PDB file of C-alpha atoms and ligand atoms in Angstrom:
ATOM      1  CA  MET A   1       0.000   0.000   0.000  1.00 42.00           C
ATOM      2  CA  ALA A   2       1.245   3.463  -0.772  1.00 44.00           C
ATOM      3  CA  GLU A   3       2.284   5.403   2.243  1.00 48.00           C
ATOM      4  CA  LEU A   4      -0.339   7.988   3.037  1.00 56.00           C
ATOM      5  CA  GLN A   5       1.221  11.382   3.350  1.00 63.00           C
ATOM      6  CA  ALA A   6      -0.872  13.164   5.948  1.00 74.00           C
ATOM      7  CA  GLY A   7      -1.405  16.801   5.121  1.00 82.00           C
ATOM      8  CA  THR A   8       0.412  19.483   7.108  1.00 89.00           C
ATOM      9  CA  PRO A   9      -1.854  21.507   9.430  1.00 91.00           C
ATOM     10  CA  GLU A  10      -1.985  24.274   6.771  1.00 92.00           C
ATOM     11  CA  GLU A  11      -2.929  21.799   4.016  1.00 93.00           C
ATOM     12  CA  SER A  12      -5.600  20.129   6.159  1.00 93.00           C
ATOM     13  CA  ALA A  13      -7.039  23.507   7.177  1.00 94.00           C
ATOM     14  CA  PHE A  14      -7.178  24.707   3.555  1.00 96.00           C
ATOM     15  CA  LEU A  15      -8.843  21.462   2.454  1.00 95.00           C
ATOM     16  CA  ALA A  16     -11.446  21.753   5.244  1.00 95.00           C
ATOM     17  CA  GLU A  17     -12.124  25.358   4.253  1.00 96.00           C
ATOM     18  CA  LEU A  18     -12.600  24.376   0.588  1.00 97.00           C
ATOM     19  CA  ILE A  19     -14.972  21.532   1.459  1.00 97.00           C
ATOM     20  CA  ASP A  20     -16.932  23.818   3.832  1.00 97.00           C
ATOM     21  CA  ALA A  21     -17.292  26.367   1.043  1.00 97.00           C
ATOM     22  CA  ARG A  22     -18.465  23.608  -1.366  1.00 97.00           C
ATOM     23  CA  MET A  23     -15.560  24.328  -3.674  1.00 97.00           C
ATOM     24  CA  LEU A  24     -14.421  20.721  -3.272  1.00 97.00           C
ATOM     25  CA  ILE A  25     -16.352  17.576  -2.395  1.00 97.00           C
ATOM     26  CA  GLY A  26     -14.730  14.946  -0.189  1.00 95.00           C
ATOM     27  CA  SER A  27     -15.034  11.211  -0.983  1.00 96.00           C
ATOM     28  CA  GLY A  28     -13.516   9.668   2.124  1.00 94.00           C
ATOM     29  CA  VAL A  29     -10.417   8.670   0.125  1.00 95.00           C
ATOM     30  CA  PRO A  30      -7.425  11.028   0.329  1.00 95.00           C
ATOM     31  CA  GLY A  31      -6.691  12.724  -2.993  1.00 96.00           C
ATOM     32  CA  LEU A  32     -10.066  11.832  -4.544  1.00 97.00           C
ATOM     33  CA  LEU A  33     -12.121  15.006  -4.617  1.00 97.00           C
ATOM     34  CA  GLY A  34     -15.162  16.202  -6.502  1.00 97.00           C
ATOM     35  CA  ARG A  35     -15.499  19.833  -7.505  1.00 98.00           C
ATOM     36  CA  GLY A  36     -18.313  22.286  -6.855  1.00 98.00           C
ATOM     37  CA  GLU A  37     -19.778  24.682  -9.389  1.00 97.00           C
ATOM     38  CA  ARG A  38     -17.608  27.677  -8.506  1.00 97.00           C
ATOM     39  CA  PHE A  39     -14.426  25.613  -8.537  1.00 98.00           C
ATOM     40  CA  GLU A  40     -15.358  24.317 -11.989  1.00 97.00           C
ATOM     41  CA  ARG A  41     -15.908  27.871 -13.225  1.00 98.00           C
ATOM     42  CA  ILE A  42     -12.361  28.719 -12.159  1.00 98.00           C
ATOM     43  CA  ARG A  43     -10.907  25.550 -13.655  1.00 98.00           C
ATOM     44  CA  ALA A  44     -12.682  26.133 -16.980  1.00 97.00           C
ATOM     45  CA  ALA A  45     -11.481  29.759 -16.987  1.00 98.00           C
ATOM     46  CA  VAL A  46      -7.860  28.660 -16.466  1.00 98.00           C
ATOM     47  CA  ASP A  47      -8.256  26.066 -19.224  1.00 97.00           C
ATOM     48  CA  ALA A  48      -9.576  28.739 -21.608  1.00 97.00           C
ATOM     49  CA  LEU A  49      -6.772  31.147 -20.626  1.00 97.00           C
ATOM     50  CA  ILE A  50      -4.203  28.524 -21.668  1.00 96.00           C
ATOM     51  CA  THR A  51      -6.084  27.871 -24.920  1.00 95.00           C
ATOM     52  CA  ARG A  52      -5.931  31.609 -25.732  1.00 96.00           C
ATOM     53  CA  ALA A  53      -2.222  31.744 -24.822  1.00 95.00           C
ATOM     54  CA  GLY A  54      -1.407  28.935 -27.278  1.00 95.00           C
ATOM     55  CA  ALA A  55      -3.797  29.912 -30.089  1.00 94.00           C
ATOM     56  CA  ASP A  56      -1.078  31.628 -32.164  1.00 95.00           C
ATOM     57  CA  GLU A  57       0.610  28.240 -32.673  1.00 96.00           C
ATOM     58  CA  GLU A  58      -2.564  26.828 -34.213  1.00 96.00           C
ATOM     59  CA  PRO A  59      -2.085  23.495 -32.477  1.00 97.00           C
ATOM     60  CA  GLU A  60      -3.882  20.400 -33.650  1.00 97.00           C
ATOM     61  CA  ARG A  61      -6.442  19.528 -30.988  1.00 96.00           C
ATOM     62  CA  MET A  62      -6.818  15.965 -29.776  1.00 97.00           C
ATOM     63  CA  ALA A  63      -8.805  14.466 -26.910  1.00 96.00           C
ATOM     64  CA  PHE A  64      -8.398  11.078 -25.261  1.00 96.00           C
ATOM     65  CA  PRO A  65     -10.114   9.101 -22.504  1.00 96.00           C
ATOM     66  CA  PRO A  66      -8.258   8.728 -19.192  1.00 97.00           C
ATOM     67  CA  LEU A  67      -7.095   5.233 -20.196  1.00 98.00           C
ATOM     68  CA  ILE A  68      -4.284   4.013 -22.424  1.00 98.00           C
ATOM     69  CA  PRO A  69      -3.446   0.536 -23.684  1.00 98.00           C
ATOM     70  CA  ARG A  70      -1.449  -1.438 -21.105  1.00 98.00           C
ATOM     71  CA  ARG A  71       1.027  -2.332 -23.848  1.00 97.00           C
ATOM     72  CA  GLN A  72       1.893   1.329 -24.310  1.00 96.00           C
ATOM     73  CA  LEU A  73       2.759   1.804 -20.628  1.00 96.00           C
ATOM     74  CA  GLU A  74       4.957  -1.285 -20.871  1.00 96.00           C
ATOM     75  CA  GLN A  75       6.731   0.014 -23.999  1.00 95.00           C
ATOM     76  CA  ILE A  76       7.662   3.428 -22.657  1.00 94.00           C
ATOM     77  CA  GLY A  77       9.276   2.065 -19.497  1.00 92.00           C
ATOM     78  CA  TYR A  78       6.854   3.737 -17.084  1.00 94.00           C
ATOM     79  CA  LEU A  79       6.939   0.743 -14.742  1.00 95.00           C
ATOM     80  CA  LYS A  80      10.694   1.081 -14.424  1.00 92.00           C
ATOM     81  CA  SER A  81      10.630   4.798 -13.633  1.00 92.00           C
ATOM     82  CA  PHE A  82       7.339   5.177 -11.728  1.00 94.00           C
ATOM     83  CA  PRO A  83       6.013   1.760 -10.614  1.00 95.00           C
ATOM     84  CA  HIS A  84       4.659   3.436  -7.455  1.00 94.00           C
ATOM     85  CA  LEU A  85       2.428   5.875  -9.346  1.00 96.00           C
ATOM     86  CA  ALA A  86       0.833   3.620 -11.978  1.00 97.00           C
ATOM     87  CA  GLY A  87      -2.746   2.373 -11.834  1.00 98.00           C
ATOM     88  CA  SER A  88      -4.002  -0.628 -13.831  1.00 98.00           C
ATOM     89  CA  VAL A  89      -7.537  -1.674 -14.636  1.00 98.00           C
ATOM     90  CA  PHE A  90      -8.576  -5.107 -13.405  1.00 98.00           C
ATOM     91  CA  SER A  91     -11.928  -6.719 -14.051  1.00 98.00           C
ATOM     92  CA  PHE A  92     -13.923  -9.836 -13.250  1.00 98.00           C
ATOM     93  CA  GLU A  93     -13.844 -12.823 -15.586  1.00 93.00           C
ATOM     94  CA  GLY A  94     -15.092 -15.730 -13.485  1.00 94.00           C
ATOM     95  CA  ASP A  95     -18.168 -17.960 -13.233  1.00 97.00           C
ATOM     96  CA  GLU A  96     -21.249 -17.548 -11.060  1.00 98.00           C
ATOM     97  CA  ALA A  97     -19.673 -19.246  -8.051  1.00 98.00           C
ATOM     98  CA  ALA A  98     -16.664 -16.947  -8.244  1.00 97.00           C
ATOM     99  CA  ALA A  99     -18.963 -13.930  -8.615  1.00 98.00           C
ATOM    100  CA  ALA A 100     -20.852 -14.955  -5.488  1.00 98.00           C
ATOM    101  CA  GLU A 101     -17.614 -15.401  -3.572  1.00 98.00           C
ATOM    102  CA  GLN A 102     -16.339 -12.034  -4.770  1.00 98.00           C
ATOM    103  CA  GLU A 103     -19.586 -10.373  -3.692  1.00 98.00           C
ATOM    104  CA  ARG A 104     -19.451 -12.059  -0.277  1.00 98.00           C
ATOM    105  CA  LYS A 105     -15.946 -10.755   0.379  1.00 98.00           C
ATOM    106  CA  ALA A 106     -16.744  -7.329  -1.025  1.00 98.00           C
ATOM    107  CA  SER A 107     -19.829  -6.989   1.176  1.00 98.00           C
ATOM    108  CA  LEU A 108     -17.540  -7.539   4.186  1.00 98.00           C
ATOM    109  CA  HIS A 109     -14.931  -5.137   2.719  1.00 97.00           C
ATOM    110  CA  GLN A 110     -12.445  -8.011   2.576  1.00 98.00           C
ATOM    111  CA  ASP A 111      -9.813  -8.403  -0.152  1.00 98.00           C
ATOM    112  CA  TRP A 112     -11.562  -9.624  -3.342  1.00 98.00           C
ATOM    113  CA  SER A 113      -8.618  -9.051  -5.684  1.00 97.00           C
ATOM    114  CA  GLU A 114      -8.074 -12.788  -6.358  1.00 97.00           C
ATOM    115  CA  HIS A 115     -11.253 -12.729  -8.488  1.00 97.00           C
ATOM    116  CA  GLN A 116      -9.933  -9.922 -10.663  1.00 98.00           C
ATOM    117  CA  SER A 117      -7.676 -10.218 -13.667  1.00 97.00           C
ATOM    118  CA  GLN A 118      -5.692  -7.638 -15.550  1.00 97.00           C
ATOM    119  CA  THR A 119      -7.289  -6.041 -18.592  1.00 98.00           C
ATOM    120  CA  ASP A 120      -5.605  -4.399 -21.590  1.00 98.00           C
ATOM    121  CA  LEU A 121      -6.075  -0.963 -19.977  1.00 98.00           C
ATOM    122  CA  VAL A 122      -4.169   1.219 -17.556  1.00 98.00           C
ATOM    123  CA  LEU A 123      -5.041   4.674 -16.246  1.00 98.00           C
ATOM    124  CA  THR A 124      -3.351   7.477 -18.172  1.00 98.00           C
ATOM    125  CA  PRO A 125      -0.470   8.813 -16.083  1.00 97.00           C
ATOM    126  CA  ALA A 126       0.402  11.751 -18.397  1.00 96.00           C
ATOM    127  CA  ALA A 127      -1.941  13.388 -20.875  1.00 96.00           C
ATOM    128  CA  CYS A 128       0.668  13.485 -23.643  1.00 97.00           C
ATOM    129  CA  TYR A 129       1.197   9.701 -23.794  1.00 97.00           C
ATOM    130  CA  PRO A 130      -1.581   8.909 -26.305  1.00 97.00           C
ATOM    131  CA  VAL A 131      -0.359  11.676 -28.624  1.00 97.00           C
ATOM    132  CA  TYR A 132       2.955  10.074 -29.656  1.00 97.00           C
ATOM    133  CA  PRO A 133       1.626   6.808 -31.149  1.00 97.00           C
ATOM    134  CA  ALA A 134      -1.247   8.731 -32.775  1.00 97.00           C
ATOM    135  CA  ILE A 135       1.197  11.023 -34.589  1.00 97.00           C
ATOM    136  CA  ALA A 136       3.681   8.222 -35.336  1.00 97.00           C
ATOM    137  CA  ALA A 137       0.948   6.233 -37.103  1.00 96.00           C
ATOM    138  CA  ARG A 138       0.817   8.940 -39.809  1.00 94.00           C
ATOM    139  CA  GLY A 139       4.361   8.222 -40.944  1.00 94.00           C
ATOM    140  CA  PRO A 140       7.220  10.762 -41.180  1.00 94.00           C
ATOM    141  CA  LEU A 141       6.283  14.290 -40.102  1.00 95.00           C
ATOM    142  CA  PRO A 142       6.882  17.294 -42.365  1.00 93.00           C
ATOM    143  CA  PRO A 143      10.224  19.037 -41.609  1.00 92.00           C
ATOM    144  CA  GLU A 144       8.573  21.694 -39.417  1.00 94.00           C
ATOM    145  CA  GLY A 145       7.040  19.033 -37.153  1.00 96.00           C
ATOM    146  CA  VAL A 146       3.774  19.460 -35.287  1.00 97.00           C
ATOM    147  CA  VAL A 147       2.209  21.104 -32.208  1.00 98.00           C
ATOM    148  CA  VAL A 148      -0.614  19.225 -30.493  1.00 97.00           C
ATOM    149  CA  ASP A 149      -3.003  20.532 -27.860  1.00 96.00           C
ATOM    150  CA  ALA A 150      -3.979  17.412 -25.937  1.00 95.00           C
ATOM    151  CA  GLY A 151      -6.682  19.244 -23.992  1.00 90.00           C
ATOM    152  CA  GLY A 152      -7.289  19.028 -20.284  1.00 90.00           C
ATOM    153  CA  ALA A 153      -7.298  15.273 -19.805  1.00 93.00           C
ATOM    154  CA  TYR A 154      -7.707  13.348 -16.563  1.00 96.00           C
ATOM    155  CA  VAL A 155      -4.531  11.650 -15.358  1.00 97.00           C
ATOM    156  CA  PHE A 156      -3.960   9.255 -12.461  1.00 98.00           C
ATOM    157  CA  ARG A 157      -1.120   9.144  -9.919  1.00 97.00           C
ATOM    158  CA  HIS A 158      -1.287   6.737  -7.024  1.00 97.00           C
ATOM    159  CA  GLU A 159      -0.119   9.057  -4.277  1.00 94.00           C
ATOM    160  CA  PRO A 160      -2.873   9.444  -1.666  1.00 94.00           C
ATOM    161  CA  SER A 161      -2.278  12.620   0.282  1.00 93.00           C
ATOM    162  CA  GLY A 162      -4.013  15.022   2.621  1.00 92.00           C
ATOM    163  CA  ASP A 163      -2.730  17.971   0.590  1.00 92.00           C
ATOM    164  CA  PRO A 164      -5.600  19.301  -1.565  1.00 94.00           C
ATOM    165  CA  ALA A 165      -2.968  20.130  -4.200  1.00 94.00           C
ATOM    166  CA  ARG A 166      -1.928  16.475  -4.510  1.00 94.00           C
ATOM    167  CA  LEU A 167      -4.823  14.609  -6.090  1.00 96.00           C
ATOM    168  CA  GLN A 168      -4.875  11.017  -7.287  1.00 97.00           C
ATOM    169  CA  MET A 169      -6.812  12.061 -10.370  1.00 97.00           C
ATOM    170  CA  PHE A 170      -6.650  15.538 -11.831  1.00 97.00           C
ATOM    171  CA  HIS A 171      -6.707  17.473 -15.114  1.00 97.00           C
ATOM    172  CA  GLN A 172      -3.422  17.956 -16.857  1.00 96.00           C
ATOM    173  CA  ARG A 173      -3.586  20.509 -19.623  1.00 96.00           C
ATOM    174  CA  GLU A 174      -0.906  19.265 -22.012  1.00 96.00           C
ATOM    175  CA  MET A 175       0.673  20.652 -25.114  1.00 97.00           C
ATOM    176  CA  VAL A 176       3.130  18.619 -27.174  1.00 98.00           C
ATOM    177  CA  ARG A 177       5.801  19.677 -29.673  1.00 98.00           C
ATOM    178  CA  ILE A 178       7.300  17.092 -32.012  1.00 98.00           C
ATOM    179  CA  GLY A 179      10.010  18.112 -34.445  1.00 96.00           C
ATOM    180  CA  ALA A 180      13.707  18.807 -34.931  1.00 95.00           C
ATOM    181  CA  PRO A 181      15.767  19.224 -31.714  1.00 95.00           C
ATOM    182  CA  GLU A 182      16.286  23.018 -31.987  1.00 95.00           C
ATOM    183  CA  ALA A 183      12.635  23.695 -32.777  1.00 96.00           C
ATOM    184  CA  VAL A 184      11.512  21.574 -29.846  1.00 97.00           C
ATOM    185  CA  LEU A 185      13.926  23.219 -27.380  1.00 96.00           C
ATOM    186  CA  ASP A 186      12.992  26.724 -28.585  1.00 97.00           C
ATOM    187  CA  TRP A 187       9.322  25.933 -28.116  1.00 97.00           C
ATOM    188  CA  ARG A 188       9.857  24.667 -24.590  1.00 95.00           C
ATOM    189  CA  ALA A 189      11.905  27.760 -23.601  1.00 94.00           C
ATOM    190  CA  ARG A 190       9.268  30.077 -25.083  1.00 95.00           C
ATOM    191  CA  TRP A 191       6.459  28.350 -23.199  1.00 95.00           C
ATOM    192  CA  ARG A 192       8.382  28.340 -19.943  1.00 93.00           C
ATOM    193  CA  ASP A 193       8.625  32.165 -20.056  1.00 93.00           C
ATOM    194  CA  ARG A 194       5.091  32.500 -21.353  1.00 95.00           C
ATOM    195  CA  ALA A 195       3.746  30.339 -18.504  1.00 96.00           C
ATOM    196  CA  VAL A 196       5.471  32.417 -15.816  1.00 97.00           C
ATOM    197  CA  GLU A 197       4.049  35.591 -17.392  1.00 97.00           C
ATOM    198  CA  LEU A 198       0.596  34.050 -17.752  1.00 97.00           C
ATOM    199  CA  LEU A 199       0.448  32.974 -14.103  1.00 98.00           C
ATOM    200  CA  ARG A 200       1.765  36.326 -12.874  1.00 98.00           C
ATOM    201  CA  SER A 201      -0.910  38.061 -14.939  1.00 97.00           C
ATOM    202  CA  ILE A 202      -3.566  36.349 -12.792  1.00 98.00           C
ATOM    203  CA  GLY A 203      -1.930  37.466  -9.578  1.00 98.00           C
ATOM    204  CA  LEU A 204       0.135  34.358  -8.763  1.00 98.00           C
ATOM    205  CA  ASP A 205       3.645  34.579  -7.376  1.00 97.00           C
ATOM    206  CA  ALA A 206       5.155  32.298 -10.054  1.00 97.00           C
ATOM    207  CA  ARG A 207       8.786  31.408 -10.635  1.00 95.00           C
ATOM    208  CA  PHE A 208      10.451  28.647 -12.605  1.00 94.00           C
ATOM    209  CA  ASP A 209      13.083  26.175 -11.522  1.00 93.00           C
ATOM    210  CA  VAL A 210      14.965  23.165 -12.858  1.00 92.00           C
ATOM    211  CA  ALA A 211      13.256  20.015 -11.577  1.00 88.00           C
ATOM    212  CA  ASN A 212      13.258  16.231 -11.668  1.00 90.00           C
ATOM    213  CA  ASP A 213      10.585  13.568 -11.812  1.00 89.00           C
ATOM    214  CA  PRO A 214       9.885  11.418  -8.719  1.00 88.00           C
ATOM    215  CA  PHE A 215      11.747   8.380 -10.114  1.00 90.00           C
ATOM    216  CA  PHE A 216      11.480   5.181  -8.082  1.00 92.00           C
ATOM    217  CA  GLY A 217      14.212   3.574  -5.985  1.00 91.00           C
ATOM    218  CA  ARG A 218      17.973   3.882  -5.874  1.00 89.00           C
ATOM    219  CA  SER A 219      18.548   3.907  -9.639  1.00 88.00           C
ATOM    220  CA  GLY A 220      15.802   6.547  -9.735  1.00 91.00           C
ATOM    221  CA  ARG A 221      17.969   8.901  -7.717  1.00 91.00           C
ATOM    222  CA  MET A 222      20.634   8.663 -10.401  1.00 89.00           C
ATOM    223  CA  LEU A 223      18.057   9.275 -13.128  1.00 90.00           C
ATOM    224  CA  ALA A 224      16.816  12.321 -11.233  1.00 91.00           C
ATOM    225  CA  ARG A 225      20.335  13.734 -10.933  1.00 91.00           C
ATOM    226  CA  SER A 226      21.031  13.226 -14.617  1.00 90.00           C
ATOM    227  CA  GLN A 227      17.652  14.764 -15.560  1.00 90.00           C
ATOM    228  CA  ARG A 228      18.535  17.868 -13.542  1.00 91.00           C
ATOM    229  CA  ALA A 229      22.087  18.085 -14.884  1.00 90.00           C
ATOM    230  CA  GLN A 230      20.754  18.018 -18.445  1.00 90.00           C
ATOM    231  CA  GLU A 231      17.912  20.438 -17.569  1.00 90.00           C
ATOM    232  CA  LEU A 232      15.377  18.117 -19.162  1.00 91.00           C
ATOM    233  CA  LYS A 233      12.612  19.283 -16.822  1.00 93.00           C
ATOM    234  CA  PHE A 234      11.526  22.732 -15.674  1.00 94.00           C
ATOM    235  CA  GLU A 235       8.665  23.543 -13.362  1.00 96.00           C
ATOM    236  CA  VAL A 236       6.749  26.686 -12.556  1.00 97.00           C
ATOM    237  CA  LEU A 237       6.088  26.927  -8.834  1.00 97.00           C
ATOM    238  CA  VAL A 238       3.501  28.953  -6.936  1.00 97.00           C
ATOM    239  CA  PRO A 239       2.501  28.988  -3.267  1.00 95.00           C
ATOM    240  CA  ILE A 240      -0.618  26.936  -2.459  1.00 96.00           C
ATOM    241  CA  ALA A 241      -1.056  25.318   0.954  1.00 90.00           C
ATOM    242  CA  SER A 242       2.315  23.637   1.532  1.00 87.00           C
ATOM    243  CA  PRO A 243       5.224  25.368   3.256  1.00 84.00           C
ATOM    244  CA  GLN A 244       7.129  24.987  -0.038  1.00 91.00           C
ATOM    245  CA  PRO A 245       5.724  26.371  -3.293  1.00 95.00           C
ATOM    246  CA  THR A 246       3.923  23.762  -5.409  1.00 96.00           C
ATOM    247  CA  ALA A 247       4.642  22.931  -9.070  1.00 96.00           C
ATOM    248  CA  VAL A 248       1.658  23.976 -11.197  1.00 97.00           C
ATOM    249  CA  ALA A 249       3.241  23.496 -14.616  1.00 97.00           C
ATOM    250  CA  SER A 250       6.097  21.416 -16.005  1.00 96.00           C
ATOM    251  CA  PHE A 251       8.096  21.545 -19.216  1.00 96.00           C
ATOM    252  CA  ASN A 252       9.721  18.329 -20.266  1.00 95.00           C
ATOM    253  CA  TYR A 253      12.239  17.570 -22.985  1.00 96.00           C
ATOM    254  CA  HIS A 254      12.287  13.844 -23.830  1.00 96.00           C
ATOM    255  CA  GLN A 255      14.995  13.988 -26.500  1.00 95.00           C
ATOM    256  CA  GLU A 256      14.514  10.874 -28.711  1.00 95.00           C
ATOM    257  CA  HIS A 257      12.791   8.718 -26.085  1.00 94.00           C
ATOM    258  CA  PHE A 258       9.294   8.677 -27.608  1.00 95.00           C
ATOM    259  CA  ALA A 259      10.707   8.583 -31.136  1.00 94.00           C
ATOM    260  CA  GLU A 260      12.548   5.379 -30.269  1.00 95.00           C
ATOM    261  CA  VAL A 261       9.492   3.783 -28.678  1.00 95.00           C
ATOM    262  CA  HIS A 262       6.909   4.768 -31.277  1.00 96.00           C
ATOM    263  CA  GLY A 263       9.009   5.328 -34.406  1.00 94.00           C
ATOM    264  CA  LEU A 264       8.363   9.070 -34.701  1.00 96.00           C
ATOM    265  CA  THR A 265      10.362  10.500 -37.587  1.00 95.00           C
ATOM    266  CA  ILE A 266      10.707  13.754 -39.492  1.00 94.00           C
ATOM    267  CA  ALA A 267      11.064  13.878 -43.257  1.00 91.00           C
ATOM    268  CA  ALA A 268      14.207  15.678 -44.457  1.00 85.00           C
ATOM    269  CA  SER A 269      13.625  18.624 -46.797  1.00 76.00           C
ATOM    270  CA  ASP A 270      16.343  17.504 -49.255  1.00 79.00           C
ATOM    271  CA  GLY A 271      15.294  13.938 -49.990  1.00 75.00           C
ATOM    272  CA  GLN A 272      17.588  12.492 -47.307  1.00 82.00           C
ATOM    273  CA  PRO A 273      16.221   9.676 -45.126  1.00 82.00           C
ATOM    274  CA  ALA A 274      13.836  10.662 -42.323  1.00 87.00           C
ATOM    275  CA  SER A 275      15.446  11.257 -38.912  1.00 91.00           C
ATOM    276  CA  ALA A 276      14.219  10.571 -35.373  1.00 93.00           C
ATOM    277  CA  ALA A 277      11.967  13.317 -34.055  1.00 96.00           C
ATOM    278  CA  HIS A 278      12.556  14.955 -30.710  1.00 97.00           C
ATOM    279  CA  THR A 279       9.649  15.692 -28.398  1.00 97.00           C
ATOM    280  CA  ALA A 280       8.789  18.045 -25.566  1.00 97.00           C
ATOM    281  CA  CYS A 281       5.593  18.508 -23.633  1.00 97.00           C
ATOM    282  CA  LEU A 282       4.234  20.990 -21.187  1.00 97.00           C
ATOM    283  CA  GLY A 283       1.536  20.314 -18.673  1.00 96.00           C
ATOM    284  CA  PHE A 284      -0.478  22.739 -16.565  1.00 98.00           C
ATOM    285  CA  GLY A 285      -2.174  21.273 -13.491  1.00 98.00           C
ATOM    286  CA  LEU A 286      -5.628  22.840 -13.761  1.00 98.00           C
ATOM    287  CA  GLU A 287      -6.770  21.985 -10.219  1.00 98.00           C
ATOM    288  CA  ARG A 288      -3.496  23.251  -8.752  1.00 98.00           C
ATOM    289  CA  ILE A 289      -3.721  26.577 -10.587  1.00 98.00           C
ATOM    290  CA  SER A 290      -7.349  26.935  -9.467  1.00 98.00           C
ATOM    291  CA  LEU A 291      -6.307  26.215  -5.863  1.00 98.00           C
ATOM    292  CA  ALA A 292      -3.457  28.727  -6.100  1.00 98.00           C
ATOM    293  CA  LEU A 293      -5.966  31.356  -7.286  1.00 98.00           C
ATOM    294  CA  LEU A 294      -8.278  30.586  -4.350  1.00 98.00           C
ATOM    295  CA  ARG A 295      -5.313  30.767  -1.988  1.00 97.00           C
ATOM    296  CA  ALA A 296      -4.105  34.070  -3.409  1.00 97.00           C
ATOM    297  CA  HIS A 297      -7.439  35.865  -3.901  1.00 98.00           C
ATOM    298  CA  GLY A 298      -9.788  34.187  -1.416  1.00 97.00           C
ATOM    299  CA  LEU A 299     -12.900  32.042  -1.740  1.00 97.00           C
ATOM    300  CA  GLU A 300     -15.225  34.880  -2.800  1.00 96.00           C
ATOM    301  CA  LEU A 301     -14.885  35.128  -6.567  1.00 96.00           C
ATOM    302  CA  ASP A 302     -16.701  38.477  -6.591  1.00 95.00           C
ATOM    303  CA  ARG A 303     -13.954  39.975  -4.476  1.00 97.00           C
ATOM    304  CA  TRP A 304     -11.061  38.903  -6.672  1.00 98.00           C
ATOM    305  CA  PRO A 305      -9.059  41.791  -8.190  1.00 98.00           C
ATOM    306  CA  ALA A 306     -10.849  43.163 -11.258  1.00 97.00           C
ATOM    307  CA  GLU A 307      -7.815  42.696 -13.518  1.00 97.00           C
ATOM    308  CA  VAL A 308      -7.570  39.019 -12.540  1.00 98.00           C
ATOM    309  CA  ARG A 309     -11.260  38.433 -13.265  1.00 98.00           C
ATOM    310  CA  GLU A 310     -10.929  40.236 -16.548  1.00 97.00           C
ATOM    311  CA  ARG A 311      -7.833  38.258 -17.588  1.00 97.00           C
ATOM    312  CA  LEU A 312      -9.673  35.010 -16.774  1.00 98.00           C
ATOM    313  CA  GLU A 313     -12.874  36.310 -18.422  1.00 97.00           C
ATOM    314  CA  LEU A 314     -14.693  35.398 -15.195  1.00 94.00           C
ATOM    315  CA  THR A 315     -17.811  37.494 -15.304  1.00 78.00           C
TER     316      THR A 315
HETATM  317 ZN1  LIG B   1       3.787  15.119 -21.116  1.00 63.83          ZN
END
């Protein structure tokens, strides 16, 4: 079982305040929260703000369910890097006797997992994952590559926590750039600056920093160090409820990783053979940005600064 990280007193107090105000809806399971009407208005406004910020790139829009094929998770090495965060879908495939036994155990809240078997599906851990095979299936990309807006998809991370900013399922607003290395790196740098500006424009105390993913185990610590040394990951941090600022956006450069897994290539302009594409993605945590706004401006939307409301088109 994953270790439950109890919230700090500040995190627990903020969560209680949000539930009291019907911004969030508790489920009894840490990190699994519903959202009230006003919270959803904020989240949709943040989503739309990001859409407007990226409109000049005319990204191709795609939308996916919060599930990916199990095979894909296996191919990209997710279970090596983040076995502790993955969630798989299991389902029942037995006879009537087994169903009755499963129901008996379940009614007593006992372990009924022996009646379940693994399906072809896993929960999507990052909203960009379905994009790479979808683009690769088209064959070599034109030399300029492609920008994809993967929407605000639900993603799953198995990390139950009492911090309202650490959910087990949340919306990750992802954008993906696939192309030549320089184009991909330029795009990521541009978005990193744009994201800091965007978040400051809605009254958040945003700054960026070099970061690493929460890789698993001892070899994971080495991966994390190398990721930092190569500056493959940036994050934008803002204060929410934790003593430390919380990451609300991340900018990841994968080099040729997804090209190798999915066979993503770019056509050369001069008739030369196609070369491996590089990829980068950026993800905004929509719930986290909404929480940061509530933290910064209070729970009464009507009392938020006029310029913030205007920027978010919250009327
Ligand atoms: Zn991504």
